[in-house]
Coordinates of C-alpha atoms in Angstrom, one line a residue:
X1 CA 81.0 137.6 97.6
X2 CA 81.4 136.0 100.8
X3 CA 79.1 134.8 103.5
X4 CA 78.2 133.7 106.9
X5 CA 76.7 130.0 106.7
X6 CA 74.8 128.2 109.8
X7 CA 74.6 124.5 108.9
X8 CA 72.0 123.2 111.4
X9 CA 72.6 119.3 112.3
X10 CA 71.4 116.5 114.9
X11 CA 73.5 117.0 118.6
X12 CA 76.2 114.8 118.1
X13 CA 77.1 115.0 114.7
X14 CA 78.7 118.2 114.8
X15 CA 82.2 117.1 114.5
X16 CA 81.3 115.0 111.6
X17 CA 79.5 117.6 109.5
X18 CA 82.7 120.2 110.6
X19 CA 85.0 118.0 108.8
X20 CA 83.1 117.7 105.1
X21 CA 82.8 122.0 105.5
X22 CA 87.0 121.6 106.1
X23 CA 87.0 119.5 103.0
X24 CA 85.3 121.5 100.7
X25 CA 87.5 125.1 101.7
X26 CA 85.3 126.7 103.9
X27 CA 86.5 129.3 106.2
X28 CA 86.1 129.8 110.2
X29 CA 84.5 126.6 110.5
X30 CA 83.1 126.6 114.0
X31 CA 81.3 124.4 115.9
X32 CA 78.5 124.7 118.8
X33 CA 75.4 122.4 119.7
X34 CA 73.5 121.7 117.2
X35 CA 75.5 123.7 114.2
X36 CA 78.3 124.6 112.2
X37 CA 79.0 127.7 111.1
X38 CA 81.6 128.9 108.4
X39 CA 82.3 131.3 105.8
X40 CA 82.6 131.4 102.0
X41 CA 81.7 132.6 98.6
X42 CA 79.1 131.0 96.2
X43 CA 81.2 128.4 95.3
X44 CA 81.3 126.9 98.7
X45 CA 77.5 127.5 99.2
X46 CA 76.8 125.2 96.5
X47 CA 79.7 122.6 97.6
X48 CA 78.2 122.6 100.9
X49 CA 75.2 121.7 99.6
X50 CA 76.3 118.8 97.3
X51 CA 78.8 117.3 99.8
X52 CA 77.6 117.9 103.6
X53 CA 76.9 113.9 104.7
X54 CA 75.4 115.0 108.2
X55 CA 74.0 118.5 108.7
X56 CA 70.3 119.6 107.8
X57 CA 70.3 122.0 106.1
X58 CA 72.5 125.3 104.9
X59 CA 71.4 128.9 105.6
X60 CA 73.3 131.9 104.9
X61 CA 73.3 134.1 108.2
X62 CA 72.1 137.6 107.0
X63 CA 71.7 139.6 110.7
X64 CA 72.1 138.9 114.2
X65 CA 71.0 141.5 116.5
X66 CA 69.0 141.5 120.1
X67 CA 65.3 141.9 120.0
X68 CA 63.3 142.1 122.5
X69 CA 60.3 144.1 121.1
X70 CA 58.4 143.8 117.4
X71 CA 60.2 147.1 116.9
X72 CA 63.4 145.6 117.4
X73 CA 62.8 143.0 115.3
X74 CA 61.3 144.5 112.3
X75 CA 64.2 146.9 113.0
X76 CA 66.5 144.4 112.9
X77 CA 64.7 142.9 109.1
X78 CA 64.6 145.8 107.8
X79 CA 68.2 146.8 108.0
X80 CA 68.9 143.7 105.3
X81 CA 69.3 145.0 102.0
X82 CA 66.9 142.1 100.9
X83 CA 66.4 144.0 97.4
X84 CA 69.9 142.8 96.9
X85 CA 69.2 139.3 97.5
X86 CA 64.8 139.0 96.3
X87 CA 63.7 140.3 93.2
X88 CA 60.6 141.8 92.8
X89 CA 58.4 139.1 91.7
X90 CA 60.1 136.7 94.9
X91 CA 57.8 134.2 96.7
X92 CA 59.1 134.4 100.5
X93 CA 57.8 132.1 103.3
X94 CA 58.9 132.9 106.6
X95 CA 59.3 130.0 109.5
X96 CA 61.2 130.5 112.4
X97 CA 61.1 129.8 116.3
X98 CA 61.2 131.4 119.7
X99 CA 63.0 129.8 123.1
X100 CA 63.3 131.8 126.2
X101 CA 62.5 135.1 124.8
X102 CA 59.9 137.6 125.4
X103 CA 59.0 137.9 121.6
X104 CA 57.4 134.0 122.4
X105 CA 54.7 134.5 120.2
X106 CA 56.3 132.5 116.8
X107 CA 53.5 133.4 114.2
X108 CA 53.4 136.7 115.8
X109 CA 57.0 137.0 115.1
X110 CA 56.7 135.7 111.7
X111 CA 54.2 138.6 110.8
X112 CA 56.7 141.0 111.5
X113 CA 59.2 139.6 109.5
X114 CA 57.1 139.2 107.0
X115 CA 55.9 143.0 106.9
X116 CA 59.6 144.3 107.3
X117 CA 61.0 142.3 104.5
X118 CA 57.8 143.9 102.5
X119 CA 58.7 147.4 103.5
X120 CA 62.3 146.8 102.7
X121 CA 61.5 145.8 99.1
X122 CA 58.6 148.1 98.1
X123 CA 61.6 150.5 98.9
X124 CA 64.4 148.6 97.3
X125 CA 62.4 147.6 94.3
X126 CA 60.5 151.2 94.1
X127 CA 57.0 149.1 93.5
X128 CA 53.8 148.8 95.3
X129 CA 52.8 145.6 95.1
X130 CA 54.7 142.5 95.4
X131 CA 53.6 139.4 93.4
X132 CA 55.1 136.6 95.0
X133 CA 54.7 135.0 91.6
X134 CA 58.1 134.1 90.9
X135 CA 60.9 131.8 92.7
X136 CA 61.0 131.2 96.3
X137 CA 63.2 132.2 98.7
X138 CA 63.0 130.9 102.1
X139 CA 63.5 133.1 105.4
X140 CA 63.9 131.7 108.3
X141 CA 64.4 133.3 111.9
X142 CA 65.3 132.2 115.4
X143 CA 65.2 133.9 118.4
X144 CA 66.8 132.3 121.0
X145 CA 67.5 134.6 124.7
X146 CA 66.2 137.7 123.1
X147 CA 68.9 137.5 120.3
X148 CA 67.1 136.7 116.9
X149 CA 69.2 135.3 113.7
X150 CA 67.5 136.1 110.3
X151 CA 68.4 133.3 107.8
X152 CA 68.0 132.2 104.1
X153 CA 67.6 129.4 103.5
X154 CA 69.9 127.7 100.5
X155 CA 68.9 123.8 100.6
X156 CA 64.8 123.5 100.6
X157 CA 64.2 120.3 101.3
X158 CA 66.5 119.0 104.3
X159 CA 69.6 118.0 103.4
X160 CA 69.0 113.9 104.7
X161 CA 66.6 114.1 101.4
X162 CA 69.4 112.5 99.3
X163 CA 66.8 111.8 96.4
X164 CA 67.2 107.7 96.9
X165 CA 64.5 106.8 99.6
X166 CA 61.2 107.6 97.7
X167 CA 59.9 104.2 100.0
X168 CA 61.1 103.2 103.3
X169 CA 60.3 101.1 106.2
X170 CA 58.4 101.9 109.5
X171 CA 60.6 104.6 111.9
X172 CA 63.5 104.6 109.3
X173 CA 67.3 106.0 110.1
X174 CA 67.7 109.6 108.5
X175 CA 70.4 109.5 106.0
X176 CA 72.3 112.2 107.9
X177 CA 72.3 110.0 110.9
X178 CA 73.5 107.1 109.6
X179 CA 76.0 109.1 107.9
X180 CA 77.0 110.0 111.1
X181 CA 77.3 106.5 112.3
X182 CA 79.9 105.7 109.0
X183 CA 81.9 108.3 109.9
X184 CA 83.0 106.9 113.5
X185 CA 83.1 103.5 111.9
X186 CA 86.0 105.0 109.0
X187 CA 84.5 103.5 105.7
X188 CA 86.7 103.4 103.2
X189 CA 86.7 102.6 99.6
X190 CA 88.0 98.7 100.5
X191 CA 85.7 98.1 102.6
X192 CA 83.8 95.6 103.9
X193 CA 80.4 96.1 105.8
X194 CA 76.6 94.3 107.0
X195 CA 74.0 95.3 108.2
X196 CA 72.0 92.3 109.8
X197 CA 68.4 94.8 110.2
X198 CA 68.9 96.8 107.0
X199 CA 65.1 97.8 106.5
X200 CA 65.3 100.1 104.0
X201 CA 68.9 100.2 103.2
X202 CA 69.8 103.3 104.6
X203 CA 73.1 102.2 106.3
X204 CA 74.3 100.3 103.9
X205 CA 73.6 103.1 101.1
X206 CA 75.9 105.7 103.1
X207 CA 78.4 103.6 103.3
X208 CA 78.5 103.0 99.8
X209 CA 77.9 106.3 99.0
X210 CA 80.8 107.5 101.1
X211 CA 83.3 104.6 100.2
X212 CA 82.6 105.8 96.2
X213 CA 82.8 109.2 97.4
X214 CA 79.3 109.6 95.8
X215 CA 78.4 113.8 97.2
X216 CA 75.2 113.1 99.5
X217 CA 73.6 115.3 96.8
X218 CA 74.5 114.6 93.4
X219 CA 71.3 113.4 92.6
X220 CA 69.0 116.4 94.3
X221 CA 68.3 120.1 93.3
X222 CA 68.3 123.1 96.0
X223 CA 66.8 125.9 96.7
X224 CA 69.5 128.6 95.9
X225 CA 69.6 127.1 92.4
X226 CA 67.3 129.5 91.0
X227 CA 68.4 132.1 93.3
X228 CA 68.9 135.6 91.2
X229 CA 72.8 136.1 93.2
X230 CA 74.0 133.2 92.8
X231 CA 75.9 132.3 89.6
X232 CA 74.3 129.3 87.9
X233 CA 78.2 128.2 86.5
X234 CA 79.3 127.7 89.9
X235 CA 76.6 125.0 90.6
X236 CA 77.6 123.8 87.3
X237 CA 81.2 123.4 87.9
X238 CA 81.0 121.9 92.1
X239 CA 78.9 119.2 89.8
X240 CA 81.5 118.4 87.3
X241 CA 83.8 118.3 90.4
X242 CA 81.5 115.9 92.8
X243 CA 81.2 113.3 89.8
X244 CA 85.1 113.7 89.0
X245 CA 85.6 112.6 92.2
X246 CA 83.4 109.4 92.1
X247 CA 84.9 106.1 92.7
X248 CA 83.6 104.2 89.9
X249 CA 85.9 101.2 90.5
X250 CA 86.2 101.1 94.3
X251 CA 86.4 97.2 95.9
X252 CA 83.7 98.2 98.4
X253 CA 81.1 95.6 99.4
X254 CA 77.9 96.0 101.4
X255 CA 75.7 93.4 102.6
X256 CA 72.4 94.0 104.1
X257 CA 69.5 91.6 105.6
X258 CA 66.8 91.6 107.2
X259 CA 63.8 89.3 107.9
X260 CA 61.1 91.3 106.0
X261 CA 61.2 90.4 101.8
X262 CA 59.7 93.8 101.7
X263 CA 62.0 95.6 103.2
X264 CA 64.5 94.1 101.2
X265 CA 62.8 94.6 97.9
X266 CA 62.7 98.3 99.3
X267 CA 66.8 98.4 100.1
X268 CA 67.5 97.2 96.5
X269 CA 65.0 100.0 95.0
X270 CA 67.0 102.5 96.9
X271 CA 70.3 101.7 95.9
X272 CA 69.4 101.6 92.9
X273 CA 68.2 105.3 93.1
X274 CA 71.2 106.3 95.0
X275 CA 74.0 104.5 91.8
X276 CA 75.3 102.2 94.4
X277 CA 73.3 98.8 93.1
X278 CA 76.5 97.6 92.1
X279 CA 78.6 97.7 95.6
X280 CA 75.3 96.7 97.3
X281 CA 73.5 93.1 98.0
X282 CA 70.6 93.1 100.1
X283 CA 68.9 89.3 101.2
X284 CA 66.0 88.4 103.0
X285 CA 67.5 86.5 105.9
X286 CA 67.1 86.4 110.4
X287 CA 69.8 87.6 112.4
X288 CA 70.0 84.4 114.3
X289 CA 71.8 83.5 110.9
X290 CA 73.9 86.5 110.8
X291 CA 77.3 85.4 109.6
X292 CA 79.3 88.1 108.9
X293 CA 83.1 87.8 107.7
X294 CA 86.0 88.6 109.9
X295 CA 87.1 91.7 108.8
X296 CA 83.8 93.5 108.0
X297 CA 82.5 96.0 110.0
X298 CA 78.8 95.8 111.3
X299 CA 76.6 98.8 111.0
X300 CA 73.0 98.5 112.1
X301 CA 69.9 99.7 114.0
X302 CA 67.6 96.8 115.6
X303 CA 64.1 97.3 115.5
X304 CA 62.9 99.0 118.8
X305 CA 59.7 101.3 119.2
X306 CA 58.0 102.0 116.6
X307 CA 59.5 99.2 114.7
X308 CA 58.9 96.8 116.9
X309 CA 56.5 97.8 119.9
X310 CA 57.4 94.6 121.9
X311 CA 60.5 95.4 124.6
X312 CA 60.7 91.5 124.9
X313 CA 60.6 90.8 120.9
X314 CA 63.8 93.7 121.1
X315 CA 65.4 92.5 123.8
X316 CA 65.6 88.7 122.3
X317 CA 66.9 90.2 118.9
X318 CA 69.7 92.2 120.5
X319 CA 70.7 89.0 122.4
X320 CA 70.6 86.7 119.2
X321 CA 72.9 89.6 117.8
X322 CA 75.7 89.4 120.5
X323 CA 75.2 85.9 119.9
X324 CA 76.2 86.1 116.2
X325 CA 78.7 88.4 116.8
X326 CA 81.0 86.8 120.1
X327 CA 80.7 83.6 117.2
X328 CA 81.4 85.5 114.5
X329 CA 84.2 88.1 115.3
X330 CA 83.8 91.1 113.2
X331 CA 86.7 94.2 113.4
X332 CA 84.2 95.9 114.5
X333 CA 80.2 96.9 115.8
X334 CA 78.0 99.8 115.6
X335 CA 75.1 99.5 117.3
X336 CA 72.5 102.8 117.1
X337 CA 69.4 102.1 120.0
X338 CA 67.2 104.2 121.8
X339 CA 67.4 101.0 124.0
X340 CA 68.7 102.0 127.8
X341 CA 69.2 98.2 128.2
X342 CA 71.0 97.3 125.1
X343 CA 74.4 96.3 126.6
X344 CA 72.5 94.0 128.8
X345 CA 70.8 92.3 126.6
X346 CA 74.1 92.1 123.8
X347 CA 75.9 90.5 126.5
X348 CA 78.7 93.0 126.4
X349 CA 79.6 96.8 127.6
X350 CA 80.8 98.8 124.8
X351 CA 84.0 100.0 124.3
X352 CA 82.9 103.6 123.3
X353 CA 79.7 104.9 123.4
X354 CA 78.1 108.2 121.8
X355 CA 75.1 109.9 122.2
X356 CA 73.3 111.0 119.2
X357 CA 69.7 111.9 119.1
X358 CA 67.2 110.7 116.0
X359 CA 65.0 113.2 115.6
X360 CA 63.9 114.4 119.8
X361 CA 64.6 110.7 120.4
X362 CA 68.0 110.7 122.3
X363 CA 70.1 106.9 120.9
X364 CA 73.1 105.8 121.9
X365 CA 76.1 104.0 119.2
X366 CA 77.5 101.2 121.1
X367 CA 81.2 100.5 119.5
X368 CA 82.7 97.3 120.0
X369 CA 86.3 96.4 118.4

């Protein structure tokens, strides 16, 4: 059976997270701020899960309608034939959120969802009581200018939860991000990248991850993996397919340093977790010794806010960066700061720039070639 997917994902990612739906088969891939949306059977719902590098999450769209009243709304539930999709015995947690609407109220909102998906499945079910003993099934709604979405959820845990980074630094990159960031930068299995603030590794990872064609999620379960309408052979077989794929043998090298022993201890860990140990090497080492080789392309994230706390402490390692880099000529820079001042204190405007946003925090990638 085919569905409607919404693929939620950081604003500015969206043309990276498009292209992995494309890849997989996914239909009517679309793309507004902040999502992706496209359409497919079960076999893409579980590829989309194992493969996406850079959205969130992945939610099957079950009903779009306007709702400006709790009638509407629990109109609007009740119409989904969610004895078709929950068994009886279903655990169902509902979160959702409320902008410019009249419904503003969210755990108002969330209590009539809640009661109209009951109604729905005493009737569906023909029982009394519902259990909520068994598997759970995650609803999600959004009601955004009186028009609400009713979701369910197929991922659980967000999709940046690779299954690598059990430990990480202080105010760490999320995997989808730095994703992100490798995408613009064209990894590919040959080659060669640093990272001269690596705290936890997370840069470096993804770009061994994605140079091995490693799926994001080979090493995670899902939500809809237990989920009654959804054949367990197809998760199955998009596995056997993701590890096919896997470049076992590809030249790719990653380098990551940073002044912290711990942090570096941390990066090794993770790569480790993630099967990239053996296209990784992570050294305890300052950027004012960062010498990186000609034709390697520079990923990174200097420590700022939260990392850091100083503005002068960030603004003298950006400088001894630029430094490195105008004497060490790389093919090319990607800089990710929340840093308005960055440029300034590299020494150099960026070629391209792109706005990304970490979380609420809006960043900017400075690209130099």
């Amino acid at each position: 059976m085919e569905y409607t997917y919404v693929a939620p994902c950081y604003f500015g990612v969206e043309s990276a997270a498009a292209f992995d739906f494309k890849r997989i088969g996914a239909k009517e891939v679309a793309v507004t701020d902040g999502r992706v949306t496209f359409r497919g059977d079960e076999s893409v719902l579980a590829a989309a899960n194992l493969e996406s590098r850079c959205a969130e999450r992945v939610m099957i769209l079950l009903k779009t309608a306007r709702a400006e009243t709790f009638d509407a709304l629990f109109d609007a539930v009740s119409d989904i034939p969610w004895e078709e999709l929950l068994p009886a015995d279903a655990a169902f947690p509902v979160k959702g959120s409320s902008l410019s609407s009249k419904l503003s109220s969210v755990p108002a909102c969330q209590s009539i969802v809640k009661k109209a998906v009951v109604e729905r499945l005493r009737r569906g079910h023909r029982v009394q009581t519902l259990p909520e003993t068994g598997g759970e099934y995650r609803i999600r709604f959004s009601i955004r200018k009186d028009t609400a979405e009713i979701f369910l959820d197929t991922s659980g845990e967000g999709l940046h939860k690779r299954g690598y980074r059990r430990t990480a630094t202080l105010a760490p990159l999320k995997e989808t991000l730095a994703a992100a960031m490798i995408d613009l930068g064209r990894v590919y299995p040959d080659t060669r990248m640093a990272d001269p603030f690596c705290g936890s590794g997370t840069l470096v990872i993804e770009a061994a991850m994605k140079a091995a064609n490693i799926a994001p999620g080979l090493h995670r379960r899902f939500a809809a993996e237990h989920y009654a309408f959804v054949p367990q052979r197809v998760w199955a077989d998009q596995r056997a397919a993701a590890l096919a794929r896997v470049r076992r043998d590809a030249p790719f090298e990653g380098r990551g340093f940073d002044v912290d022993p711990a942090a570096v201890d941390i990066a090794r860990a993770n790569a480790k977790k993630a099967g990239v140990e053996r296209f990784c090497r992570f050294e305890t080492a300052d950027v004012r010794n960062f010498s990186p080789q000609p034709d390697a392309l520079v990923f990174t994230n200097p420590p700022y806010g939260e990392r850091l706390g100083d503005l002068a402490g960030a603004a003298k390692l950006e400088a001894a960066l630029g430094e490195r880099l105008r004497e060490h000529p790389v093919r090319g820079a990607y800089v990710i700061t929340a840093d308005a001042d960055f440029e300034r204190n590299f020494g150099a405007r960026a070629r391209r720039r792109r706005k990304l946003y970490n979380g609420m925090i809006p960043c900017q990638v400075y690209m130099y070639f």
